[in-house]
GROMACS .gro file of C-alpha atoms in nm:
model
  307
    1UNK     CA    1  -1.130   0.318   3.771
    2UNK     CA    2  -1.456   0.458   3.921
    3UNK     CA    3  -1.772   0.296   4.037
    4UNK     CA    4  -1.955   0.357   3.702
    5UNK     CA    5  -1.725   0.083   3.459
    6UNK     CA    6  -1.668  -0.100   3.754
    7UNK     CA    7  -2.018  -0.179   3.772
    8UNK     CA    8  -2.088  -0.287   3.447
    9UNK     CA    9  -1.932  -0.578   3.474
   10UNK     CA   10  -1.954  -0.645   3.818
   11UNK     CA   11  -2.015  -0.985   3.843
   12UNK     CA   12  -1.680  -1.079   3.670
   13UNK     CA   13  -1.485  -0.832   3.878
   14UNK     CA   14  -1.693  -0.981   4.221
   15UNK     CA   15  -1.539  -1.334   4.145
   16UNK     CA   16  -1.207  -1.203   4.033
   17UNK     CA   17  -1.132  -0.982   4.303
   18UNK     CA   18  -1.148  -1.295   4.587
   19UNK     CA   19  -0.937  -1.503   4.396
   20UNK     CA   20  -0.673  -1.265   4.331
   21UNK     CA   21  -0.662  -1.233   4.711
   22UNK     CA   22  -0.698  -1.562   4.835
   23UNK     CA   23  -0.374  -1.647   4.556
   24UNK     CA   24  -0.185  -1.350   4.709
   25UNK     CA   25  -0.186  -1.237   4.366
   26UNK     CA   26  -0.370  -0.860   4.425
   27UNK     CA   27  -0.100  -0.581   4.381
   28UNK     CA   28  -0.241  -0.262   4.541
   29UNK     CA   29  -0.182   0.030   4.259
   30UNK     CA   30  -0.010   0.335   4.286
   31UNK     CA   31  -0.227   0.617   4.458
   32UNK     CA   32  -0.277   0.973   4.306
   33UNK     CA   33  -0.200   1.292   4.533
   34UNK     CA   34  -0.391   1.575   4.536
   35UNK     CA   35  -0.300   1.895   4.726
   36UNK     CA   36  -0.607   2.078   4.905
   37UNK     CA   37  -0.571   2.422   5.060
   38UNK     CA   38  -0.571   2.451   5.416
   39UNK     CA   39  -0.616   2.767   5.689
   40UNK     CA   40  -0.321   3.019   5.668
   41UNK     CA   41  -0.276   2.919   5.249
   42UNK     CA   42  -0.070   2.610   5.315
   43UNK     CA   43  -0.147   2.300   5.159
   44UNK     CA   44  -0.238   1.917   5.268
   45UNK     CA   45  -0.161   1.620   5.066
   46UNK     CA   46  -0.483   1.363   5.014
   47UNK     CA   47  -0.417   1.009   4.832
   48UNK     CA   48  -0.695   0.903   4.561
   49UNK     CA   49  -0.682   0.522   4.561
   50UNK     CA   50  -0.862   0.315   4.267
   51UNK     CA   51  -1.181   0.213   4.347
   52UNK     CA   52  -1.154  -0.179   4.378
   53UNK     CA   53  -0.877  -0.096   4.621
   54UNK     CA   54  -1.108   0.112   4.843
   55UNK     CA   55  -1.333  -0.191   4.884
   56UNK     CA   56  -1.018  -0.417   4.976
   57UNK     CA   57  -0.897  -0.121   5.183
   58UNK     CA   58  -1.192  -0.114   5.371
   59UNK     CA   59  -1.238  -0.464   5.440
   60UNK     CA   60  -0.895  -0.528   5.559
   61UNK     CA   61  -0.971  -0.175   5.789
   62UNK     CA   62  -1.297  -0.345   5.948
   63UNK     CA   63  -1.065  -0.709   6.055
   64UNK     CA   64  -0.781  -0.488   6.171
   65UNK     CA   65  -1.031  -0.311   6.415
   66UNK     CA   66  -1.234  -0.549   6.518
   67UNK     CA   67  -0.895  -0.717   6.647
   68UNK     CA   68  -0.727  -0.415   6.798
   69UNK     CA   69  -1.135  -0.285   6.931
   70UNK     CA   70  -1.066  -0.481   7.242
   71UNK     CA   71  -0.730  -0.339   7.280
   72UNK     CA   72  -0.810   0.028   7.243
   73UNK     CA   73  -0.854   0.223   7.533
   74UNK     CA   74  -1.126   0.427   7.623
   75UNK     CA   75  -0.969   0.767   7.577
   76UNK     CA   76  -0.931   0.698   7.222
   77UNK     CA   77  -1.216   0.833   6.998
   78UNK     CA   78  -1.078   0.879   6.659
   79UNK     CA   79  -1.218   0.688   6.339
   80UNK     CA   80  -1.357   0.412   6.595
   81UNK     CA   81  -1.681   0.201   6.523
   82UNK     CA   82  -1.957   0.358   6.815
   83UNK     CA   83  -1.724   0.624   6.903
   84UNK     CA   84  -1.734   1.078   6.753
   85UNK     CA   85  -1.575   1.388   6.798
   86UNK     CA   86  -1.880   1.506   7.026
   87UNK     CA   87  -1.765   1.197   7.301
   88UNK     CA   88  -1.443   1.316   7.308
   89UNK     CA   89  -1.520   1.686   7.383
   90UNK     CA   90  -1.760   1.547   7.659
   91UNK     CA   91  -1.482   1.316   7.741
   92UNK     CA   92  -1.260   1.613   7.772
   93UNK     CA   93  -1.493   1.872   7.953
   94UNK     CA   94  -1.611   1.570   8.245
   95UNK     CA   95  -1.285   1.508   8.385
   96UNK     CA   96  -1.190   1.851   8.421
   97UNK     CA   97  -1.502   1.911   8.597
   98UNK     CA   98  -1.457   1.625   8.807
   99UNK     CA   99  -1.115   1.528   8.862
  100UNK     CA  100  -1.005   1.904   8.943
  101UNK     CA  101  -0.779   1.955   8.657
  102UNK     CA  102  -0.519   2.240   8.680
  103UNK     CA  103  -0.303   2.183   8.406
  104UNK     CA  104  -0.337   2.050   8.052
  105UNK     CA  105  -0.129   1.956   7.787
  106UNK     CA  106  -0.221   2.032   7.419
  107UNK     CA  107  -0.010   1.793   7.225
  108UNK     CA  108  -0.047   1.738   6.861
  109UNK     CA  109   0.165   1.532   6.628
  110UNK     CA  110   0.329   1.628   6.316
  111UNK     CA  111   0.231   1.504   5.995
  112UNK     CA  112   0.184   1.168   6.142
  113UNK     CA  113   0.041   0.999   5.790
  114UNK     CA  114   0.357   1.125   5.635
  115UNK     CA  115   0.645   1.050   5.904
  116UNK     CA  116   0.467   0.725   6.031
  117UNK     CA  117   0.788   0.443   6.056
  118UNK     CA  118   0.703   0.173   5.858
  119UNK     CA  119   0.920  -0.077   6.038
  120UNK     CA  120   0.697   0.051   6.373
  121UNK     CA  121   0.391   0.054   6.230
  122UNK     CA  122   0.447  -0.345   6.119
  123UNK     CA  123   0.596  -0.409   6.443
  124UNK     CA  124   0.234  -0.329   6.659
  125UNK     CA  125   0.023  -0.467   6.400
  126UNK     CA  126   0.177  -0.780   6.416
  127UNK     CA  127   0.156  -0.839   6.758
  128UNK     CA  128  -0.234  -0.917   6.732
  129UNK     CA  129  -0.249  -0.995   6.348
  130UNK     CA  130  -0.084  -1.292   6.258
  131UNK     CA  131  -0.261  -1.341   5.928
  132UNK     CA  132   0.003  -1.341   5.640
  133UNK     CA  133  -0.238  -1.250   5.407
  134UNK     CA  134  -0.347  -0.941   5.579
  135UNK     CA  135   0.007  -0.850   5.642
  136UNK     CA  136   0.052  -0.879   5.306
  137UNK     CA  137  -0.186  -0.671   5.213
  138UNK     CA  138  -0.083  -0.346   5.452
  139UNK     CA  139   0.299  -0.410   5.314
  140UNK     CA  140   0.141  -0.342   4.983
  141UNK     CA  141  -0.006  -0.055   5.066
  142UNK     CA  142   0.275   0.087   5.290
  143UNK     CA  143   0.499   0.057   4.955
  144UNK     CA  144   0.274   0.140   4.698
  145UNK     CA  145   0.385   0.436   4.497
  146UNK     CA  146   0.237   0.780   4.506
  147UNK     CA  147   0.178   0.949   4.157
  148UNK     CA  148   0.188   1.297   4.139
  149UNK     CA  149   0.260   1.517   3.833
  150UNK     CA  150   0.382   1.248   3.600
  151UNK     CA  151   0.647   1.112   3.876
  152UNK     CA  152   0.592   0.767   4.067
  153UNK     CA  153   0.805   0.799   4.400
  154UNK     CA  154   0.838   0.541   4.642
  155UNK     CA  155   0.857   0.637   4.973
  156UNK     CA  156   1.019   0.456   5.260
  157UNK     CA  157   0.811   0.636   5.506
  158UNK     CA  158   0.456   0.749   5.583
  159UNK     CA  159   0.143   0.617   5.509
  160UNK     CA  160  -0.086   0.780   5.175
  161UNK     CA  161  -0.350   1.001   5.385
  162UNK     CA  162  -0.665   0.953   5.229
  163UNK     CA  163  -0.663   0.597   5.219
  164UNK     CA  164  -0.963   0.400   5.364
  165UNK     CA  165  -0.665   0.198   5.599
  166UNK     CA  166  -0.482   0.447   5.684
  167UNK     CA  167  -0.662   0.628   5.924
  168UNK     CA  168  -0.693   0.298   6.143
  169UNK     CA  169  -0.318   0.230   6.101
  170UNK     CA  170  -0.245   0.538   6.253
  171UNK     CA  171  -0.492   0.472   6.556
  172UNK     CA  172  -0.295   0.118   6.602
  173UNK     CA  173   0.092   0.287   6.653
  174UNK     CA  174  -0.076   0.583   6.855
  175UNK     CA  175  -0.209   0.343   7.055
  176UNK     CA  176   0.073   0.198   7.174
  177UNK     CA  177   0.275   0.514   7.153
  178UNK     CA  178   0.032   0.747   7.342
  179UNK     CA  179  -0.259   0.548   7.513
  180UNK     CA  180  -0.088   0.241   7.662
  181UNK     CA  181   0.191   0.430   7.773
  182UNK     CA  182  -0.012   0.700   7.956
  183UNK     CA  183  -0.275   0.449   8.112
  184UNK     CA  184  -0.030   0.137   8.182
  185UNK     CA  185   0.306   0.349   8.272
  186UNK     CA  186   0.232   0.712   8.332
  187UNK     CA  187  -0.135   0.729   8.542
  188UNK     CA  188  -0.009   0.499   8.793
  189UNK     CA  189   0.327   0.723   8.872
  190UNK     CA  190   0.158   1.049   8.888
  191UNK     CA  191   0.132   1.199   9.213
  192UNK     CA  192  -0.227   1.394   9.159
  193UNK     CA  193  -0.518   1.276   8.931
  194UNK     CA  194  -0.497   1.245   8.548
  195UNK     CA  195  -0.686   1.175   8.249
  196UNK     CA  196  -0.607   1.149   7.835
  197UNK     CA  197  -0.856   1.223   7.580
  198UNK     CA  198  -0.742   1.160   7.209
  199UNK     CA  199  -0.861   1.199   6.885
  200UNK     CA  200  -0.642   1.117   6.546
  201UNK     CA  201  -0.346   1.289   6.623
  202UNK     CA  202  -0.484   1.594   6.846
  203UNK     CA  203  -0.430   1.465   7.223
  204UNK     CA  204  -0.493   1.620   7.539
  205UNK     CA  205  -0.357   1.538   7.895
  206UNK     CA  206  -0.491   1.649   8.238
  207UNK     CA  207  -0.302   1.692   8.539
  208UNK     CA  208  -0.421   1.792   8.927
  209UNK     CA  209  -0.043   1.845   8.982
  210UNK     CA  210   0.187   2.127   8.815
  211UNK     CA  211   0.461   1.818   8.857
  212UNK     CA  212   0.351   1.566   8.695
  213UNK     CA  213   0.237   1.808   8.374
  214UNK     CA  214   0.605   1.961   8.377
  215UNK     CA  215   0.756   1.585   8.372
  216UNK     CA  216   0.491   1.475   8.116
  217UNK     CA  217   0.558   1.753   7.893
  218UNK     CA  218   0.970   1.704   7.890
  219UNK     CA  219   0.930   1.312   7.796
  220UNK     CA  220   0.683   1.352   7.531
  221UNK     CA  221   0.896   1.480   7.240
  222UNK     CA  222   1.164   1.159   7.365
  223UNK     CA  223   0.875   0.913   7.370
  224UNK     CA  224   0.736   0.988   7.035
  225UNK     CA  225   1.077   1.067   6.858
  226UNK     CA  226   1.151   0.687   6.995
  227UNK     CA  227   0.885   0.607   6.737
  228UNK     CA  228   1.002   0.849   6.455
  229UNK     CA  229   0.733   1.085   6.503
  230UNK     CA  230   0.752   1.458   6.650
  231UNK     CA  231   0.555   1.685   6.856
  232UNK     CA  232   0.419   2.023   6.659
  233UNK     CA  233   0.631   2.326   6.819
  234UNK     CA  234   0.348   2.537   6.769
  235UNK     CA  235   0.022   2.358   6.868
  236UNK     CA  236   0.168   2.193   7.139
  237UNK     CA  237   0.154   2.386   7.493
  238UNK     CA  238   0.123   2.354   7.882
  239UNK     CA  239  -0.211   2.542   7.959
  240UNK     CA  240  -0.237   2.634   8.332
  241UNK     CA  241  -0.645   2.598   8.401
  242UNK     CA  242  -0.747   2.704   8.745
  243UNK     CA  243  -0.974   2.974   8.926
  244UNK     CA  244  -1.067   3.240   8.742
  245UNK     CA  245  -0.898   3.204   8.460
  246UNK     CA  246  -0.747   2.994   8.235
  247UNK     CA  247  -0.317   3.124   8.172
  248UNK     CA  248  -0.145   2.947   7.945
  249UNK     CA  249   0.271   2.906   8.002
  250UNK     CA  250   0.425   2.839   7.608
  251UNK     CA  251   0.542   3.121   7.369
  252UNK     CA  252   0.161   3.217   7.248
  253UNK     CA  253  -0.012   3.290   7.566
  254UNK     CA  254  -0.281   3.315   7.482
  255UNK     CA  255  -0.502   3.147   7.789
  256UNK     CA  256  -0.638   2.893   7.545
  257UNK     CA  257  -0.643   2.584   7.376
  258UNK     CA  258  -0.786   2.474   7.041
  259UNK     CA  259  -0.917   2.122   7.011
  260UNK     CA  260  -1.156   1.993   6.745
  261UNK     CA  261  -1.218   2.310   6.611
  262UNK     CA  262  -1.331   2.453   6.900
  263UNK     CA  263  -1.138   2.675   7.119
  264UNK     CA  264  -1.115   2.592   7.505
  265UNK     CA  265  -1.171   2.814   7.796
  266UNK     CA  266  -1.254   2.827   8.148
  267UNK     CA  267  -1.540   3.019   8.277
  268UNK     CA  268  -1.848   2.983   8.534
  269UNK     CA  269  -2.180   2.854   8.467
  270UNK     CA  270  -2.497   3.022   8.600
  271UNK     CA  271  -2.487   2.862   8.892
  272UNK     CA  272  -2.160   2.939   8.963
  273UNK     CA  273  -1.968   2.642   8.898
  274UNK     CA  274  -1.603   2.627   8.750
  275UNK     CA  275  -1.617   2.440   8.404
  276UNK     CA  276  -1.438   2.368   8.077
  277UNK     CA  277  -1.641   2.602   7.797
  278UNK     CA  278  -1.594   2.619   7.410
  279UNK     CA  279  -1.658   2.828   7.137
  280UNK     CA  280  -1.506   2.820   6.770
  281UNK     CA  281  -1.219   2.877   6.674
  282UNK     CA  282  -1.193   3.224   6.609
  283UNK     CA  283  -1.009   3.198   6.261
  284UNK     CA  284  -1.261   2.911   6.170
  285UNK     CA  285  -1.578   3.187   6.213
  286UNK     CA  286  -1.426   3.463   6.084
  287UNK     CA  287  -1.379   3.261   5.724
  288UNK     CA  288  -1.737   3.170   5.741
  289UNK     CA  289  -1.822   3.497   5.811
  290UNK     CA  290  -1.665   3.628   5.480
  291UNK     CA  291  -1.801   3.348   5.276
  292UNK     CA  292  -2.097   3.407   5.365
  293UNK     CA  293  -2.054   3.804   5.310
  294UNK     CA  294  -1.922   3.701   4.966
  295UNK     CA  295  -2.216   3.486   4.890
  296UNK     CA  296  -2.434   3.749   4.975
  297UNK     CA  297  -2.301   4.032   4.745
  298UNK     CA  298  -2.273   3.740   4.464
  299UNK     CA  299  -2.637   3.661   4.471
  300UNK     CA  300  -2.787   3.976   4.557
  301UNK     CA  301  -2.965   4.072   4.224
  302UNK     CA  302  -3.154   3.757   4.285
  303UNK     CA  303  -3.506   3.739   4.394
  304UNK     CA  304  -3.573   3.768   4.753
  305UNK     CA  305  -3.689   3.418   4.783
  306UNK     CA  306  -3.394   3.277   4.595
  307UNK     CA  307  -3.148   3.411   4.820
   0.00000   0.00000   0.00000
């Protein structure tokens, strides 16, 4: 159902929807997946939930952060309330500027809304939520089906993507996957200076020493796969930034790393200082380039003004 019916009888469905929740009687419905093309012509699955359950989604989303806001540490920047993409590339340039940063680690987690651990995910929710109802109402949503071609699977594992909830589920188990266990465990061990900036699933680690990177980057694939999630192969890599250039040590090498659509890169400013730059992503411009090239030949019997 859609906004349009829903709306014509809105009243009715206003009243109805509280008491079905309050009587533990709402059953969240199955969501519809959707495939949407991504860059190298692979494909990433998107969950359409009904309507009504976006607004329960939603609600349930705002109490679950305004529990775990206080919890969250300030490296964390994704889907937060007061916190954007643009704070955590400042977030990530500063320290590097400051803290003289030699080594980062690019580490970015694989298919976290499908491979989340249900069983996890309960596990740190509960230890600040202690409504049943709410509870409920995730446990729903973790085992509602997903309909896609005429099938209705239900999966043990994974959370829809492209629910309203899900997003901030995902920023609870990071949290105490990632965040607390950097801050809390690893900062205080290191032998040089250290920072983590995070964003969804796309996380990036700073080191002053090449010793405490190197350790970092042999536990991380045991700390997450303690939590049934992995570390991506290919867009995960120990990036070696110092004076004058930036040399990155994985299999790519190419002296770079890509966060937020931007690609990373050291170079000097006009007054000569060392810093953090960015530019986009290379593959990112290049596809804008063409549509646009395409757009132009499309419309170019039209007027001047038009195009």
């Amino acid at each position: 159902m859609t906004a349009k019916p829903y709306a014509e009888h809105l009243d009715d469905n206003l009243r109805d929807l509280p008491e079905r929740l309050r009587d533990n009687r709402y059953v969240a419905p199955p969501v519809e997946r959707v495939w949407i093309e991504k860059e190298g012509g692979k494909k990433r699955p998107i969950g359409k939930p009904c309507f009504e359950d976006k607004s329960v989604q939603r609600a349930v989303g705002m109490i679950v952060e305004a529990i775990f806001a206080q919890d969250f540490q300030e490296c964390s920047h994704g889907v937060r309330k007061g916190h954007s993409p643009h704070q955590a590339l400042h977030a990530l340039r500063e320290p590097c500027r400051k803290l003289t940063i030699h080594w980062i680690v690019d580490a970015d987690v694989s298919g976290v809304f499908d491979t989340i651990d249900q069983g996890h995910l309960r596990a740190c929710i509960k230890q600040r939520v202690h409504d049943g109802g709410i509870l409920r109402l995730i446990g729903t949503w973790l085992k509602a089906g997903v309909r896609e071609a005429g099938t209705l699977p239900y999966p043990d594992k994974g959370t829809p993507p492209g629910g309203v909830a899900a997003p901030i589920r995902a920023t609870v188990l990071l949290h105490h996957v990632l965040d607390e266990w950097v801050v809390k465990a690893g900062q205080p061990r290191m032998n040089g200076r250290c920072f983590l900036t995070r964003f969804a699933e796309d996380c990036i680690i700073g080191f002053e020493e090449e010793a405490d990177a190197h350790r970092v980057m042999a536990v991380l694939p045991t700390r997450f796969g303690r939590f049934s999630l992995t570390i991506h192969p290919e867009k995960t890599g120990l990036v070696e930034c110092k004076k004058p250039l930036c040399r990155e040590r994985s299999a790519n090498g190419k002296g770079t790393f890509d966060v937020l659509g931007f690609t990373h890169y050291g170079a000097k400013t006009r007054r000569g200082d060392w810093v953090i730059k960015r530019k986009t992503v290379g593959k990112r411009l290049r596809r804008f380039m063409k549509e646009i090239g395409t757009g132009c030949r499309e419309n170019r019997h039209e007027p001047v003004q038009e195009q």
